[in-house]
């Protein structure tokens, strides 16, 4: 990520306080990466770190490495990307991880956030 993107952190509330029983207090942590060039109107890629929805975090390096390789290609247009810290199984039963991902996706559609990060 270093040398390619600026990283911002956003905390999105889960609807109706869902997940408040967990230590995250009902918030969905999302890291939003924008190119250092600070262009506007870029596409946004939403990254799910995977791991079978049981391991990993929004800070894991596989996504950053993958996007750095893509970004390094001359023909690749600039883009922003966001990584969601969703609740993990088996503590969080299906569909909680997907709910977090979808709620982050909806929250990222806010025009103020799009202006802030350039997507």
CSV table of N, CA and C in Angstrom, one decimal:
chain,number,residue,atom,x,y,z
A,1,UNK,N,0.8,-1.2,0.0
A,1,UNK,CA,0.0,0.0,0.0
A,1,UNK,C,0.9,1.3,0.0
A,2,UNK,N,2.0,1.2,0.7
A,2,UNK,CA,2.9,2.4,0.8
A,2,UNK,C,3.4,2.7,-0.6
A,3,UNK,N,3.4,4.0,-0.9
A,3,UNK,CA,3.8,4.5,-2.1
A,3,UNK,C,2.8,4.4,-3.3
A,4,UNK,N,1.7,3.9,-3.0
A,4,UNK,CA,0.7,3.8,-4.1
A,4,UNK,C,-0.6,4.5,-3.7
A,5,UNK,N,-1.1,4.2,-2.4
A,5,UNK,CA,-2.4,4.8,-1.9
A,5,UNK,C,-2.2,5.4,-0.6
A,6,UNK,N,-3.1,6.4,-0.4
A,6,UNK,CA,-3.4,6.9,1.0
A,6,UNK,C,-4.5,6.1,1.5
A,7,UNK,N,-4.4,5.8,2.8
A,7,UNK,CA,-5.4,4.9,3.4
A,7,UNK,C,-6.2,5.7,4.5
A,8,UNK,N,-7.5,5.6,4.4
A,8,UNK,CA,-8.4,6.2,5.4
A,8,UNK,C,-9.2,5.2,6.0
A,9,UNK,N,-9.6,5.4,7.3
A,9,UNK,CA,-10.4,4.5,8.0
A,9,UNK,C,-11.8,5.0,8.2
A,10,UNK,N,-12.8,4.2,8.0
A,10,UNK,CA,-14.2,4.6,8.2
A,10,UNK,C,-14.8,3.6,9.1
A,11,UNK,N,-15.7,4.0,10.0
A,11,UNK,CA,-16.5,3.1,10.8
A,11,UNK,C,-17.9,3.3,10.5
A,12,UNK,N,-18.6,2.3,10.0
A,12,UNK,CA,-20.0,2.3,9.7
A,12,UNK,C,-20.8,1.6,10.7
A,13,UNK,N,-21.9,2.2,11.2
A,13,UNK,CA,-22.8,1.5,12.1
A,13,UNK,C,-23.6,0.4,11.4
A,14,UNK,N,-23.8,-0.7,12.1
A,14,UNK,CA,-24.6,-1.7,11.6
A,14,UNK,C,-26.1,-1.3,11.9
A,15,UNK,N,-27.0,-1.6,11.0
A,15,UNK,CA,-28.4,-1.2,11.2
A,15,UNK,C,-29.0,-1.8,12.4
A,16,UNK,N,-29.7,-1.0,13.2
A,16,UNK,CA,-30.4,-1.4,14.4
A,16,UNK,C,-29.5,-2.0,15.4
A,17,UNK,N,-28.2,-1.5,15.4
A,17,UNK,CA,-27.3,-2.0,16.4
A,17,UNK,C,-26.9,-3.4,16.3
A,18,UNK,N,-27.1,-4.1,15.2
A,18,UNK,CA,-26.8,-5.5,15.0
A,18,UNK,C,-25.3,-5.7,15.4
A,19,UNK,N,-25.1,-6.7,16.2
A,19,UNK,CA,-23.7,-7.1,16.5
A,19,UNK,C,-23.2,-6.3,17.7
A,20,UNK,N,-24.0,-5.6,18.4
A,20,UNK,CA,-23.6,-4.8,19.5
A,20,UNK,C,-23.1,-5.6,20.7
A,21,UNK,N,-23.4,-6.9,20.7
A,21,UNK,CA,-23.0,-7.8,21.7
A,21,UNK,C,-21.5,-8.1,21.6
A,22,UNK,N,-20.9,-7.8,20.4
A,22,UNK,CA,-19.5,-8.1,20.2
A,22,UNK,C,-18.6,-6.9,20.5
A,23,UNK,N,-17.4,-7.1,20.7
A,23,UNK,CA,-16.5,-6.0,21.1
A,23,UNK,C,-16.4,-4.9,20.1
A,24,UNK,N,-16.9,-5.1,18.9
A,24,UNK,CA,-16.8,-4.0,17.9
A,24,UNK,C,-17.9,-3.0,18.1
A,25,UNK,N,-18.8,-3.2,19.0
A,25,UNK,CA,-19.9,-2.3,19.4
A,25,UNK,C,-20.8,-1.9,18.2
A,26,UNK,N,-20.9,-2.9,17.3
A,26,UNK,CA,-21.8,-2.7,16.2
A,26,UNK,C,-21.3,-1.8,15.1
A,27,UNK,N,-20.0,-1.7,15.0
A,27,UNK,CA,-19.4,-0.9,13.9
A,27,UNK,C,-18.7,-1.8,12.9
A,28,UNK,N,-18.7,-1.4,11.7
A,28,UNK,CA,-18.0,-2.1,10.6
A,28,UNK,C,-16.8,-1.2,10.2
A,29,UNK,N,-15.6,-1.7,10.5
A,29,UNK,CA,-14.4,-1.0,10.1
A,29,UNK,C,-14.1,-1.3,8.7
A,30,UNK,N,-13.8,-0.2,7.9
A,30,UNK,CA,-13.5,-0.3,6.5
A,30,UNK,C,-12.3,0.6,6.2
A,31,UNK,N,-11.3,0.1,5.5
A,31,UNK,CA,-10.2,0.9,5.1
A,31,UNK,C,-10.4,1.2,3.6
A,32,UNK,N,-10.3,2.5,3.3
A,32,UNK,CA,-10.5,3.0,2.0
A,32,UNK,C,-9.2,3.5,1.5
A,33,UNK,N,-8.8,3.0,0.3
A,33,UNK,CA,-7.5,3.3,-0.3
A,33,UNK,C,-7.7,4.2,-1.5
A,34,UNK,N,-7.0,5.3,-1.6
A,34,UNK,CA,-7.1,6.2,-2.8
A,34,UNK,C,-5.7,6.4,-3.3
A,35,UNK,N,-5.6,6.5,-4.7
A,35,UNK,CA,-4.2,6.8,-5.2
A,35,UNK,C,-3.6,8.1,-4.7
A,36,UNK,N,-2.3,8.1,-4.6
A,36,UNK,CA,-1.7,9.3,-4.1
A,36,UNK,C,-1.9,10.5,-5.0
A,37,UNK,N,-2.3,10.3,-6.3
A,37,UNK,CA,-2.6,11.4,-7.2
A,37,UNK,C,-3.8,12.2,-6.8
A,38,UNK,N,-4.6,11.7,-6.0
A,38,UNK,CA,-5.9,12.3,-5.5
A,38,UNK,C,-6.8,12.7,-6.6
A,39,UNK,N,-6.9,12.0,-7.7
A,39,UNK,CA,-7.8,12.2,-8.7
A,39,UNK,C,-9.2,11.9,-8.2
A,40,UNK,N,-10.2,12.4,-8.9
A,40,UNK,CA,-11.6,12.2,-8.5
A,40,UNK,C,-12.3,11.4,-9.6
A,41,UNK,N,-13.5,10.8,-9.2
A,41,UNK,CA,-14.3,10.1,-10.2
A,41,UNK,C,-13.7,8.8,-10.6
A,42,UNK,N,-12.9,8.2,-9.7
A,42,UNK,CA,-12.3,6.9,-10.0
A,42,UNK,C,-13.3,5.7,-9.7
A,43,UNK,N,-13.1,4.6,-10.3
A,43,UNK,CA,-13.9,3.4,-9.9
A,43,UNK,C,-13.5,3.0,-8.5
A,44,UNK,N,-14.4,2.4,-7.8
A,44,UNK,CA,-14.1,1.8,-6.4
A,44,UNK,C,-14.3,0.3,-6.5
A,45,UNK,N,-13.3,-0.4,-6.0
A,45,UNK,CA,-13.4,-1.9,-5.9
A,45,UNK,C,-13.6,-2.2,-4.4
A,46,UNK,N,-14.5,-3.0,-4.1
A,46,UNK,CA,-14.8,-3.4,-2.7
A,46,UNK,C,-14.2,-4.8,-2.5
A,47,UNK,N,-13.3,-4.9,-1.6
A,47,UNK,CA,-12.5,-6.1,-1.4
A,47,UNK,C,-13.0,-6.9,-0.1
A,48,UNK,N,-13.2,-8.2,-0.3
A,48,UNK,CA,-13.5,-9.1,0.8
A,48,UNK,C,-12.3,-9.9,1.0
A,49,UNK,N,-11.7,-9.9,2.2
A,49,UNK,CA,-10.4,-10.6,2.4
A,49,UNK,C,-10.5,-12.1,2.3
A,50,UNK,N,-11.7,-12.7,2.4
A,50,UNK,CA,-11.8,-14.1,2.2
A,50,UNK,C,-11.4,-14.9,3.4
A,51,UNK,N,-10.7,-16.0,3.1
A,51,UNK,CA,-10.4,-16.9,4.2
A,51,UNK,C,-11.6,-17.7,4.7
A,52,UNK,N,-12.5,-18.0,3.7
A,52,UNK,CA,-13.7,-18.8,4.1
A,52,UNK,C,-14.6,-18.1,5.1
A,53,UNK,N,-14.4,-16.8,5.2
A,53,UNK,CA,-15.2,-16.0,6.2
A,53,UNK,C,-14.9,-16.4,7.6
A,54,UNK,N,-13.7,-17.0,7.8
A,54,UNK,CA,-13.3,-17.5,9.2
A,54,UNK,C,-12.0,-16.9,9.6
A,55,UNK,N,-11.1,-16.4,8.7
A,55,UNK,CA,-9.8,-15.8,9.1
A,55,UNK,C,-9.6,-14.6,8.3
A,56,UNK,N,-8.6,-13.8,8.7
A,56,UNK,CA,-8.2,-12.6,8.0
A,56,UNK,C,-8.8,-11.3,8.6
A,57,UNK,N,-8.4,-10.2,8.0
A,57,UNK,CA,-8.9,-8.9,8.4
A,57,UNK,C,-8.7,-7.9,7.3
A,58,UNK,N,-9.3,-6.7,7.5
A,58,UNK,CA,-9.2,-5.7,6.5
A,58,UNK,C,-7.8,-5.2,6.3
A,59,UNK,N,-6.9,-5.6,7.2
A,59,UNK,CA,-5.5,-5.2,7.1
A,59,UNK,C,-4.6,-6.2,6.4
A,60,UNK,N,-5.1,-7.4,6.1
A,60,UNK,CA,-4.2,-8.4,5.5
A,60,UNK,C,-3.6,-7.9,4.2
A,61,UNK,N,-2.5,-8.5,3.9
A,61,UNK,CA,-1.7,-7.9,2.8
A,61,UNK,C,-2.0,-8.5,1.4
A,62,UNK,N,-2.7,-9.6,1.4
A,62,UNK,CA,-3.0,-10.2,0.1
A,62,UNK,C,-3.7,-9.2,-0.9
A,63,UNK,N,-4.7,-8.6,-0.4
A,63,UNK,CA,-5.4,-7.6,-1.2
A,63,UNK,C,-4.5,-6.5,-1.7
A,64,UNK,N,-3.7,-6.0,-0.7
A,64,UNK,CA,-2.8,-4.9,-1.1
A,64,UNK,C,-1.8,-5.3,-2.1
A,65,UNK,N,-1.2,-6.5,-1.9
A,65,UNK,CA,-0.3,-7.0,-2.9
A,65,UNK,C,-0.9,-7.2,-4.3
A,66,UNK,N,-2.1,-7.8,-4.3
A,66,UNK,CA,-2.8,-8.0,-5.5
A,66,UNK,C,-3.1,-6.7,-6.3
A,67,UNK,N,-3.6,-5.7,-5.5
A,67,UNK,CA,-3.9,-4.4,-6.2
A,67,UNK,C,-2.7,-3.7,-6.6
A,68,UNK,N,-1.6,-3.8,-5.8
A,68,UNK,CA,-0.3,-3.2,-6.2
A,68,UNK,C,0.2,-3.8,-7.6
A,69,UNK,N,0.0,-5.1,-7.7
A,69,UNK,CA,0.4,-5.8,-9.0
A,69,UNK,C,-0.4,-5.3,-10.2
A,70,UNK,N,-1.7,-5.2,-9.9
A,70,UNK,CA,-2.6,-4.7,-11.0
A,70,UNK,C,-2.3,-3.2,-11.3
A,71,UNK,N,-2.1,-2.4,-10.3
A,71,UNK,CA,-1.9,-1.0,-10.4
A,71,UNK,C,-0.6,-0.7,-11.2
A,72,UNK,N,0.4,-1.6,-11.0
A,72,UNK,CA,1.7,-1.5,-11.7
A,72,UNK,C,1.7,-1.6,-13.2
A,73,UNK,N,0.6,-2.3,-13.7
A,73,UNK,CA,0.6,-2.5,-15.1
A,73,UNK,C,0.3,-1.1,-15.8
A,74,UNK,N,1.0,-0.9,-16.9
A,74,UNK,CA,0.9,0.4,-17.6
A,74,UNK,C,-0.5,0.7,-18.1
A,75,UNK,N,-1.2,-0.4,-18.5
A,75,UNK,CA,-2.5,-0.2,-19.1
A,75,UNK,C,-3.6,-0.1,-18.1
A,76,UNK,N,-3.3,-0.2,-16.8
A,76,UNK,CA,-4.3,-0.2,-15.8
A,76,UNK,C,-4.7,1.2,-15.4
A,77,UNK,N,-6.0,1.5,-15.5
A,77,UNK,CA,-6.5,2.8,-15.0
A,77,UNK,C,-6.4,2.9,-13.5
A,78,UNK,N,-6.3,4.1,-13.0
A,78,UNK,CA,-6.3,4.3,-11.5
A,78,UNK,C,-7.6,3.9,-10.9
A,79,UNK,N,-7.6,3.5,-9.7
A,79,UNK,CA,-8.8,3.1,-9.0
A,79,UNK,C,-8.6,3.3,-7.5
A,80,UNK,N,-9.7,3.3,-6.8
A,80,UNK,CA,-9.8,3.3,-5.3
A,80,UNK,C,-10.2,1.9,-4.9
A,81,UNK,N,-9.9,1.5,-3.7
A,81,UNK,CA,-10.4,0.2,-3.2
A,81,UNK,C,-10.6,0.3,-1.7
A,82,UNK,N,-11.6,-0.5,-1.3
A,82,UNK,CA,-12.0,-0.5,0.2
A,82,UNK,C,-11.9,-2.0,0.6
A,83,UNK,N,-11.5,-2.2,1.9
A,83,UNK,CA,-11.4,-3.5,2.5
A,83,UNK,C,-12.2,-3.5,3.8
A,84,UNK,N,-13.1,-4.4,3.9
A,84,UNK,CA,-14.1,-4.5,5.0
A,84,UNK,C,-13.7,-5.4,6.1
A,85,UNK,N,-13.8,-5.0,7.3
A,85,UNK,CA,-13.5,-5.8,8.5
A,85,UNK,C,-14.9,-6.4,8.9
A,86,UNK,N,-15.2,-7.5,8.3
A,86,UNK,CA,-16.5,-8.1,8.7
A,86,UNK,C,-16.3,-9.2,9.8
A,87,UNK,N,-17.4,-9.5,10.4
A,87,UNK,CA,-17.4,-10.5,11.5
A,87,UNK,C,-17.1,-11.8,11.0
A,88,UNK,N,-16.3,-12.6,11.7
A,88,UNK,CA,-15.8,-13.9,11.3
A,88,UNK,C,-16.6,-15.1,11.9
A,89,UNK,N,-16.7,-16.1,11.1
A,89,UNK,CA,-17.3,-17.4,11.6
A,89,UNK,C,-16.1,-18.1,12.4
A,90,UNK,N,-16.4,-19.0,13.3
A,90,UNK,CA,-17.7,-19.5,13.6
A,90,UNK,C,-18.5,-18.7,14.7
A,91,UNK,N,-17.8,-17.7,15.3
A,91,UNK,CA,-18.4,-16.9,16.3
A,91,UNK,C,-19.6,-16.1,15.7
A,92,UNK,N,-19.5,-15.6,14.5
A,92,UNK,CA,-20.6,-14.9,13.9
A,92,UNK,C,-21.1,-15.8,12.8
A,93,UNK,N,-22.3,-16.2,13.1
A,93,UNK,CA,-23.0,-17.2,12.2
A,93,UNK,C,-23.4,-16.5,10.8
A,94,UNK,N,-23.4,-17.4,9.8
A,94,UNK,CA,-23.9,-16.9,8.5
A,94,UNK,C,-25.4,-16.4,8.7
A,95,UNK,N,-25.7,-15.3,8.1
A,95,UNK,CA,-25.0,-14.4,7.1
A,95,UNK,C,-24.4,-13.2,7.6
A,96,UNK,N,-24.0,-13.1,8.9
A,96,UNK,CA,-23.4,-11.9,9.5
A,96,UNK,C,-22.3,-11.3,8.7
A,97,UNK,N,-21.3,-12.1,8.3
A,97,UNK,CA,-20.2,-11.6,7.5
A,97,UNK,C,-20.7,-10.9,6.2
A,98,UNK,N,-21.6,-11.5,5.5
A,98,UNK,CA,-22.2,-10.9,4.3
A,98,UNK,C,-23.0,-9.7,4.6
A,99,UNK,N,-23.7,-9.7,5.7
A,99,UNK,CA,-24.5,-8.5,6.1
A,99,UNK,C,-23.5,-7.3,6.3
A,100,UNK,N,-22.4,-7.6,7.0
A,100,UNK,CA,-21.4,-6.5,7.2
A,100,UNK,C,-20.9,-6.0,5.9
A,101,UNK,N,-20.6,-6.9,5.0
A,101,UNK,CA,-20.0,-6.5,3.7
A,101,UNK,C,-21.1,-5.7,2.9
A,102,UNK,N,-22.3,-6.1,2.9
A,102,UNK,CA,-23.4,-5.4,2.2
A,102,UNK,C,-23.6,-4.0,2.8
A,103,UNK,N,-23.6,-3.9,4.1
A,103,UNK,CA,-23.8,-2.6,4.8
A,103,UNK,C,-22.7,-1.7,4.5
A,104,UNK,N,-21.5,-2.2,4.5
A,104,UNK,CA,-20.3,-1.3,4.1
A,104,UNK,C,-20.5,-0.8,2.7
A,105,UNK,N,-20.9,-1.7,1.8
A,105,UNK,CA,-21.1,-1.3,0.4
A,105,UNK,C,-22.1,-0.2,0.3
A,106,UNK,N,-23.2,-0.4,1.0
A,106,UNK,CA,-24.3,0.7,1.0
A,106,UNK,C,-23.7,2.0,1.6
A,107,UNK,N,-23.0,1.9,2.7
A,107,UNK,CA,-22.5,3.1,3.3
A,107,UNK,C,-21.5,3.8,2.4
A,108,UNK,N,-20.7,3.1,1.6
A,108,UNK,CA,-19.7,3.7,0.7
A,108,UNK,C,-20.3,4.4,-0.5
A,109,UNK,N,-21.6,4.2,-0.7
A,109,UNK,CA,-22.3,5.0,-1.7
A,109,UNK,C,-22.6,6.4,-1.4
A,110,UNK,N,-22.3,6.8,-0.1
A,110,UNK,CA,-22.6,8.2,0.3
A,110,UNK,C,-21.7,9.1,-0.5
A,111,UNK,N,-22.4,10.1,-1.2
A,111,UNK,CA,-21.6,11.1,-2.0
A,111,UNK,C,-20.5,11.8,-1.3
A,112,UNK,N,-20.7,12.1,0.0
A,112,UNK,CA,-19.6,12.8,0.8
A,112,UNK,C,-18.4,11.9,0.9
A,113,UNK,N,-18.6,10.6,1.1
A,113,UNK,CA,-17.4,9.7,1.1
A,113,UNK,C,-16.8,9.6,-0.3
A,114,UNK,N,-17.6,9.5,-1.3
A,114,UNK,CA,-17.0,9.5,-2.7
A,114,UNK,C,-16.2,10.7,-2.9
A,115,UNK,N,-16.6,11.8,-2.5
A,115,UNK,CA,-15.8,13.1,-2.7
A,115,UNK,C,-14.6,13.0,-1.9
A,116,UNK,N,-14.7,12.6,-0.7
A,116,UNK,CA,-13.5,12.5,0.2
A,116,UNK,C,-12.4,11.6,-0.3
A,117,UNK,N,-12.8,10.5,-0.9
A,117,UNK,CA,-11.8,9.5,-1.3
A,117,UNK,C,-11.6,9.5,-2.9
A,118,UNK,N,-12.3,10.2,-3.6
A,118,UNK,CA,-12.1,10.4,-5.0
A,118,UNK,C,-12.7,9.3,-5.9
A,119,UNK,N,-13.7,8.6,-5.4
A,119,UNK,CA,-14.3,7.6,-6.3
A,119,UNK,C,-15.7,8.1,-6.7
